[in-house]
Amino acid sequence: MMRTSYNLPVLVIFSLTVFLVSASLVSAKGMPGASISLKGGGLEPEYSPIMLGAEETRVGYGELDISWIIHPTFELAAEVGYANYLIPVDVAARYRFNYYDDQVLVPFIGGGFDFYHLRNDKALAEEDRDNDKWKYGYHGVGGVQILLDYFSPDQARDMKNNWKIENTYLNAEVKYSVVDNFSADDLDLGGIIYTAGLRFEF
């Protein structure tokens, strides 16, 4: 268990290095090189924490997503989420079905690795608590992005001129994660995350 904790900084440093190198590979002229997304929604955990009563099935959830756009159809991302007892962090690759300029609907799929920090272990039953505040796993995700610029071209032009924002999307997605130290633990901190939010490309 101690060895797993020491591996966390190495994994984070490696992931950030990959992202920075990948960002430098963006070469298509005029193509956005990165995006920032702000999302909110709910987490339906596989393991029901103590704070969920019999009538509740989910907790509130928020997320910040930073993506490096390698190609209009492919990107790498780092995400940091927040629930009242968890801080999920993940790195991911996503394929976007984005084949032409100003495409209004852009479906996407993806997957990646997850690092969940248990910020309040009292949310767990006493028999499920241990000294390991970090759990590891993986996720898959699917969703759709709706190009808002199409519906308001004048505002889109102003945002590009004033803020260098190339595209603005409404982002809706569903993510399913399994976070049980790759089957080493009986306790799975993952679950289903539903979010919607805004994506800004620049």
PDB file of N, CA and C in Angstrom, residues 113-175:
ATOM      1  N   PHE A 113      -7.308   6.951 -17.212  1.00  0.00           N
ATOM      2  CA  PHE A 113      -6.948   6.476 -15.887  1.00  0.00           C
ATOM      3  C   PHE A 113      -7.400   7.467 -14.820  1.00  0.00           C
ATOM      4  N   ASP A 114      -7.828   6.940 -13.685  1.00  0.00           N
ATOM      5  CA  ASP A 114      -8.399   7.749 -12.615  1.00  0.00           C
ATOM      6  C   ASP A 114      -7.582   7.623 -11.332  1.00  0.00           C
ATOM      7  N   PHE A 115      -7.512   8.746 -10.604  1.00  0.00           N
ATOM      8  CA  PHE A 115      -6.853   8.803  -9.301  1.00  0.00           C
ATOM      9  C   PHE A 115      -7.827   9.521  -8.362  1.00  0.00           C
ATOM     10  N   TYR A 116      -8.474   8.792  -7.472  1.00  0.00           N
ATOM     11  CA  TYR A 116      -9.493   9.372  -6.594  1.00  0.00           C
ATOM     12  C   TYR A 116      -8.899   9.593  -5.204  1.00  0.00           C
ATOM     13  N   HIS A 117      -9.052  10.814  -4.707  1.00  0.00           N
ATOM     14  CA  HIS A 117      -8.617  11.138  -3.349  1.00  0.00           C
ATOM     15  C   HIS A 117      -9.839  11.162  -2.438  1.00  0.00           C
ATOM     16  N   LEU A 118      -9.809  10.332  -1.425  1.00  0.00           N
ATOM     17  CA  LEU A 118     -10.895  10.280  -0.450  1.00  0.00           C
ATOM     18  C   LEU A 118     -10.646  11.363   0.589  1.00  0.00           C
ATOM     19  N   ARG A 119     -11.344  12.475   0.481  1.00  0.00           N
ATOM     20  CA  ARG A 119     -11.081  13.597   1.362  1.00  0.00           C
ATOM     21  C   ARG A 119     -11.795  13.471   2.708  1.00  0.00           C
ATOM     22  N   ASN A 120     -12.773  12.582   2.801  1.00  0.00           N
ATOM     23  CA  ASN A 120     -13.489  12.384   4.063  1.00  0.00           C
ATOM     24  C   ASN A 120     -13.806  10.898   4.212  1.00  0.00           C
ATOM     25  N   ASP A 121     -12.932  10.162   4.914  1.00  0.00           N
ATOM     26  CA  ASP A 121     -13.154   8.720   5.017  1.00  0.00           C
ATOM     27  C   ASP A 121     -14.312   8.369   5.943  1.00  0.00           C
ATOM     28  N   LYS A 122     -14.844   9.350   6.670  1.00  0.00           N
ATOM     29  CA  LYS A 122     -16.018   9.083   7.504  1.00  0.00           C
ATOM     30  C   LYS A 122     -17.269   8.888   6.652  1.00  0.00           C
ATOM     31  N   ALA A 123     -17.158   9.154   5.355  1.00  0.00           N
ATOM     32  CA  ALA A 123     -18.263   8.841   4.446  1.00  0.00           C
ATOM     33  C   ALA A 123     -18.386   7.342   4.216  1.00  0.00           C
ATOM     34  N   LEU A 124     -17.348   6.595   4.577  1.00  0.00           N
ATOM     35  CA  LEU A 124     -17.355   5.149   4.400  1.00  0.00           C
ATOM     36  C   LEU A 124     -17.752   4.456   5.695  1.00  0.00           C
ATOM     37  N   ALA A 125     -18.310   3.279   5.550  1.00  0.00           N
ATOM     38  CA  ALA A 125     -18.559   2.456   6.729  1.00  0.00           C
ATOM     39  C   ALA A 125     -17.225   2.145   7.404  1.00  0.00           C
ATOM     40  N   GLU A 126     -17.239   2.020   8.718  1.00  0.00           N
ATOM     41  CA  GLU A 126     -15.986   1.864   9.462  1.00  0.00           C
ATOM     42  C   GLU A 126     -15.168   0.667   8.983  1.00  0.00           C
ATOM     43  N   GLU A 127     -15.840  -0.414   8.625  1.00  0.00           N
ATOM     44  CA  GLU A 127     -15.116  -1.608   8.195  1.00  0.00           C
ATOM     45  C   GLU A 127     -14.466  -1.434   6.815  1.00  0.00           C
ATOM     46  N   ASP A 128     -14.857  -0.389   6.081  1.00  0.00           N
ATOM     47  CA  ASP A 128     -14.292  -0.150   4.746  1.00  0.00           C
ATOM     48  C   ASP A 128     -13.163   0.874   4.758  1.00  0.00           C
ATOM     49  N   ARG A 129     -12.856   1.446   5.905  1.00  0.00           N
ATOM     50  CA  ARG A 129     -11.822   2.470   5.976  1.00  0.00           C
ATOM     51  C   ARG A 129     -10.435   1.839   6.066  1.00  0.00           C
ATOM     52  N   ASP A 130      -9.462   2.492   5.435  1.00  0.00           N
ATOM     53  CA  ASP A 130      -8.071   2.096   5.591  1.00  0.00           C
ATOM     54  C   ASP A 130      -7.219   3.358   5.565  1.00  0.00           C
ATOM     55  N   ASN A 131      -5.920   3.205   5.580  1.00  0.00           N
ATOM     56  CA  ASN A 131      -5.035   4.369   5.628  1.00  0.00           C
ATOM     57  C   ASN A 131      -4.682   4.911   4.251  1.00  0.00           C
ATOM     58  N   ASP A 132      -5.210   4.313   3.209  1.00  0.00           N
ATOM     59  CA  ASP A 132      -4.894   4.726   1.843  1.00  0.00           C
ATOM     60  C   ASP A 132      -5.932   5.735   1.366  1.00  0.00           C
ATOM     61  N   LYS A 133      -5.534   7.003   1.267  1.00  0.00           N
ATOM     62  CA  LYS A 133      -6.460   8.054   0.837  1.00  0.00           C
ATOM     63  C   LYS A 133      -6.605   8.130  -0.683  1.00  0.00           C
ATOM     64  N   TRP A 134      -5.749   7.424  -1.426  1.00  0.00           N
ATOM     65  CA  TRP A 134      -5.805   7.437  -2.885  1.00  0.00           C
ATOM     66  C   TRP A 134      -6.213   6.064  -3.403  1.00  0.00           C
ATOM     67  N   LYS A 135      -7.112   6.065  -4.371  1.00  0.00           N
ATOM     68  CA  LYS A 135      -7.520   4.843  -5.060  1.00  0.00           C
ATOM     69  C   LYS A 135      -7.354   5.080  -6.561  1.00  0.00           C
ATOM     70  N   TYR A 136      -7.058   4.001  -7.287  1.00  0.00           N
ATOM     71  CA  TYR A 136      -6.752   4.117  -8.705  1.00  0.00           C
ATOM     72  C   TYR A 136      -7.707   3.254  -9.524  1.00  0.00           C
ATOM     73  N   GLY A 137      -7.868   3.628 -10.781  1.00  0.00           N
ATOM     74  CA  GLY A 137      -8.739   2.846 -11.646  1.00  0.00           C
ATOM     75  C   GLY A 137      -8.782   3.406 -13.049  1.00  0.00           C
ATOM     76  N   TYR A 138      -9.918   3.255 -13.700  1.00  0.00           N
ATOM     77  CA  TYR A 138     -10.058   3.656 -15.100  1.00  0.00           C
ATOM     78  C   TYR A 138     -11.500   4.073 -15.365  1.00  0.00           C
ATOM     79  N   HIS A 139     -11.716   4.698 -16.504  1.00  0.00           N
ATOM     80  CA  HIS A 139     -13.073   5.128 -16.854  1.00  0.00           C
ATOM     81  C   HIS A 139     -13.274   5.095 -18.360  1.00  0.00           C
ATOM     82  N   GLY A 140     -14.543   5.071 -18.748  1.00  0.00           N
ATOM     83  CA  GLY A 140     -14.961   5.286 -20.125  1.00  0.00           C
ATOM     84  C   GLY A 140     -15.973   6.416 -20.144  1.00  0.00           C
ATOM     85  N   VAL A 141     -16.044   7.142 -21.246  1.00  0.00           N
ATOM     86  CA  VAL A 141     -16.929   8.308 -21.317  1.00  0.00           C
ATOM     87  C   VAL A 141     -17.507   8.437 -22.723  1.00  0.00           C
ATOM     88  N   GLY A 142     -18.701   8.958 -22.798  1.00  0.00           N
ATOM     89  CA  GLY A 142     -19.329   9.275 -24.068  1.00  0.00           C
ATOM     90  C   GLY A 142     -20.211  10.492 -23.904  1.00  0.00           C
ATOM     91  N   GLY A 143     -20.395  11.225 -24.980  1.00  0.00           N
ATOM     92  CA  GLY A 143     -21.243  12.409 -24.888  1.00  0.00           C
ATOM     93  C   GLY A 143     -21.366  13.123 -26.212  1.00  0.00           C
ATOM     94  N   VAL A 144     -21.848  14.345 -26.138  1.00  0.00           N
ATOM     95  CA  VAL A 144     -22.033  15.160 -27.334  1.00  0.00           C
ATOM     96  C   VAL A 144     -21.736  16.618 -26.992  1.00  0.00           C
ATOM     97  N   GLN A 145     -21.174  17.328 -27.970  1.00  0.00           N
ATOM     98  CA  GLN A 145     -20.924  18.762 -27.848  1.00  0.00           C
ATOM     99  C   GLN A 145     -21.749  19.480 -28.913  1.00  0.00           C
ATOM    100  N   ILE A 146     -22.409  20.553 -28.492  1.00  0.00           N
ATOM    101  CA  ILE A 146     -23.264  21.338 -29.397  1.00  0.00           C
ATOM    102  C   ILE A 146     -22.611  22.698 -29.593  1.00  0.00           C
ATOM    103  N   LEU A 147     -22.294  23.028 -30.838  1.00  0.00           N
ATOM    104  CA  LEU A 147     -21.605  24.273 -31.159  1.00  0.00           C
ATOM    105  C   LEU A 147     -22.561  25.455 -30.987  1.00  0.00           C
ATOM    106  N   LEU A 148     -22.356  26.261 -29.943  1.00  0.00           N
ATOM    107  CA  LEU A 148     -23.226  27.398 -29.675  1.00  0.00           C
ATOM    108  C   LEU A 148     -22.987  28.552 -30.634  1.00  0.00           C
ATOM    109  N   ASP A 149     -21.794  28.611 -31.238  1.00  0.00           N
ATOM    110  CA  ASP A 149     -21.489  29.677 -32.194  1.00  0.00           C
ATOM    111  C   ASP A 149     -22.482  29.681 -33.359  1.00  0.00           C
ATOM    112  N   TYR A 150     -22.980  28.523 -33.725  1.00  0.00           N
ATOM    113  CA  TYR A 150     -23.906  28.396 -34.848  1.00  0.00           C
ATOM    114  C   TYR A 150     -25.193  29.184 -34.588  1.00  0.00           C
ATOM    115  N   PHE A 151     -25.613  29.231 -33.331  1.00  0.00           N
ATOM    116  CA  PHE A 151     -26.872  29.881 -32.977  1.00  0.00           C
ATOM    117  C   PHE A 151     -26.710  31.364 -32.696  1.00  0.00           C
ATOM    118  N   SER A 152     -25.479  31.808 -32.457  1.00  0.00           N
ATOM    119  CA  SER A 152     -25.238  33.223 -32.165  1.00  0.00           C
ATOM    120  C   SER A 152     -23.902  33.656 -32.780  1.00  0.00           C
ATOM    121  N   PRO A 153     -23.852  33.797 -34.112  1.00  0.00           N
ATOM    122  CA  PRO A 153     -22.575  34.108 -34.774  1.00  0.00           C
ATOM    123  C   PRO A 153     -21.988  35.465 -34.378  1.00  0.00           C
ATOM    124  N   ASP A 154     -22.821  36.438 -34.085  1.00  0.00           N
ATOM    125  CA  ASP A 154     -22.301  37.757 -33.705  1.00  0.00           C
ATOM    126  C   ASP A 154     -21.582  37.685 -32.357  1.00  0.00           C
ATOM    127  N   GLN A 155     -22.185  37.008 -31.411  1.00  0.00           N
ATOM    128  CA  GLN A 155     -21.545  36.854 -30.106  1.00  0.00           C
ATOM    129  C   GLN A 155     -20.270  36.022 -30.235  1.00  0.00           C
ATOM    130  N   ALA A 156     -20.294  35.014 -31.099  1.00  0.00           N
ATOM    131  CA  ALA A 156     -19.103  34.195 -31.312  1.00  0.00           C
ATOM    132  C   ALA A 156     -17.964  35.035 -31.877  1.00  0.00           C
ATOM    133  N   ARG A 157     -18.286  35.946 -32.775  1.00  0.00           N
ATOM    134  CA  ARG A 157     -17.274  36.827 -33.365  1.00  0.00           C
ATOM    135  C   ARG A 157     -16.684  37.752 -32.305  1.00  0.00           C
ATOM    136  N   ASP A 158     -17.540  38.274 -31.416  1.00  0.00           N
ATOM    137  CA  ASP A 158     -17.047  39.136 -30.339  1.00  0.00           C
ATOM    138  C   ASP A 158     -16.136  38.373 -29.382  1.00  0.00           C
ATOM    139  N   MET A 159     -16.495  37.140 -29.056  1.00  0.00           N
ATOM    140  CA  MET A 159     -15.672  36.356 -28.142  1.00  0.00           C
ATOM    141  C   MET A 159     -14.311  36.031 -28.761  1.00  0.00           C
ATOM    142  N   LYS A 160     -14.298  35.817 -30.059  1.00  0.00           N
ATOM    143  CA  LYS A 160     -13.024  35.558 -30.734  1.00  0.00           C
ATOM    144  C   LYS A 160     -12.152  36.802 -30.751  1.00  0.00           C
ATOM    145  N   ASN A 161     -12.742  37.949 -31.041  1.00  0.00           N
ATOM    146  CA  ASN A 161     -11.972  39.196 -31.102  1.00  0.00           C
ATOM    147  C   ASN A 161     -11.499  39.649 -29.721  1.00  0.00           C
ATOM    148  N   ASN A 162     -12.365  39.504 -28.706  1.00  0.00           N
ATOM    149  CA  ASN A 162     -12.045  40.033 -27.383  1.00  0.00           C
ATOM    150  C   ASN A 162     -11.303  39.045 -26.484  1.00  0.00           C
ATOM    151  N   TRP A 163     -11.583  37.760 -26.655  1.00  0.00           N
ATOM    152  CA  TRP A 163     -11.054  36.766 -25.725  1.00  0.00           C
ATOM    153  C   TRP A 163     -10.254  35.665 -26.407  1.00  0.00           C
ATOM    154  N   LYS A 164     -10.133  35.732 -27.734  1.00  0.00           N
ATOM    155  CA  LYS A 164      -9.400  34.696 -28.505  1.00  0.00           C
ATOM    156  C   LYS A 164     -10.036  33.318 -28.381  1.00  0.00           C
ATOM    157  N   ILE A 165     -11.322  33.261 -28.093  1.00  0.00           N
ATOM    158  CA  ILE A 165     -12.039  31.996 -28.013  1.00  0.00           C
ATOM    159  C   ILE A 165     -12.552  31.636 -29.402  1.00  0.00           C
ATOM    160  N   GLU A 166     -12.067  30.519 -29.921  1.00  0.00           N
ATOM    161  CA  GLU A 166     -12.408  30.101 -31.284  1.00  0.00           C
ATOM    162  C   GLU A 166     -13.802  29.482 -31.368  1.00  0.00           C
ATOM    163  N   ASN A 167     -14.130  28.621 -30.413  1.00  0.00           N
ATOM    164  CA  ASN A 167     -15.405  27.907 -30.429  1.00  0.00           C
ATOM    165  C   ASN A 167     -15.937  27.775 -29.009  1.00  0.00           C
ATOM    166  N   THR A 168     -17.261  27.800 -28.888  1.00  0.00           N
ATOM    167  CA  THR A 168     -17.921  27.559 -27.610  1.00  0.00           C
ATOM    168  C   THR A 168     -18.953  26.460 -27.803  1.00  0.00           C
ATOM    169  N   TYR A 169     -18.894  25.455 -26.936  1.00  0.00           N
ATOM    170  CA  TYR A 169     -19.807  24.315 -27.033  1.00  0.00           C
ATOM    171  C   TYR A 169     -20.580  24.141 -25.726  1.00  0.00           C
ATOM    172  N   LEU A 170     -21.771  23.617 -25.856  1.00  0.00           N
ATOM    173  CA  LEU A 170     -22.476  23.025 -24.719  1.00  0.00           C
ATOM    174  C   LEU A 170     -22.062  21.554 -24.685  1.00  0.00           C
ATOM    175  N   ASN A 171     -21.491  21.118 -23.573  1.00  0.00           N
ATOM    176  CA  ASN A 171     -20.949  19.769 -23.437  1.00  0.00           C
ATOM    177  C   ASN A 171     -21.822  18.948 -22.491  1.00  0.00           C
ATOM    178  N   ALA A 172     -22.285  17.789 -22.958  1.00  0.00           N
ATOM    179  CA  ALA A 172     -23.063  16.881 -22.109  1.00  0.00           C
ATOM    180  C   ALA A 172     -22.428  15.492 -22.206  1.00  0.00           C
ATOM    181  N   GLU A 173     -22.205  14.850 -21.052  1.00  0.00           N
ATOM    182  CA  GLU A 173     -21.510  13.564 -21.089  1.00  0.00           C
ATOM    183  C   GLU A 173     -21.906  12.665 -19.934  1.00  0.00           C
ATOM    184  N   VAL A 174     -21.628  11.386 -20.123  1.00  0.00           N
ATOM    185  CA  VAL A 174     -21.805  10.375 -19.081  1.00  0.00           C
ATOM    186  C   VAL A 174     -20.483   9.614 -18.969  1.00  0.00           C
ATOM    187  N   LYS A 175     -19.981   9.504 -17.751  1.00  0.00           N
ATOM    188  CA  LYS A 175     -18.707   8.821 -17.490  1.00  0.00           C
ATOM    189  C   LYS A 175     -18.953   7.677 -16.507  1.00  0.00           C
TER     190      LYS A 175
END
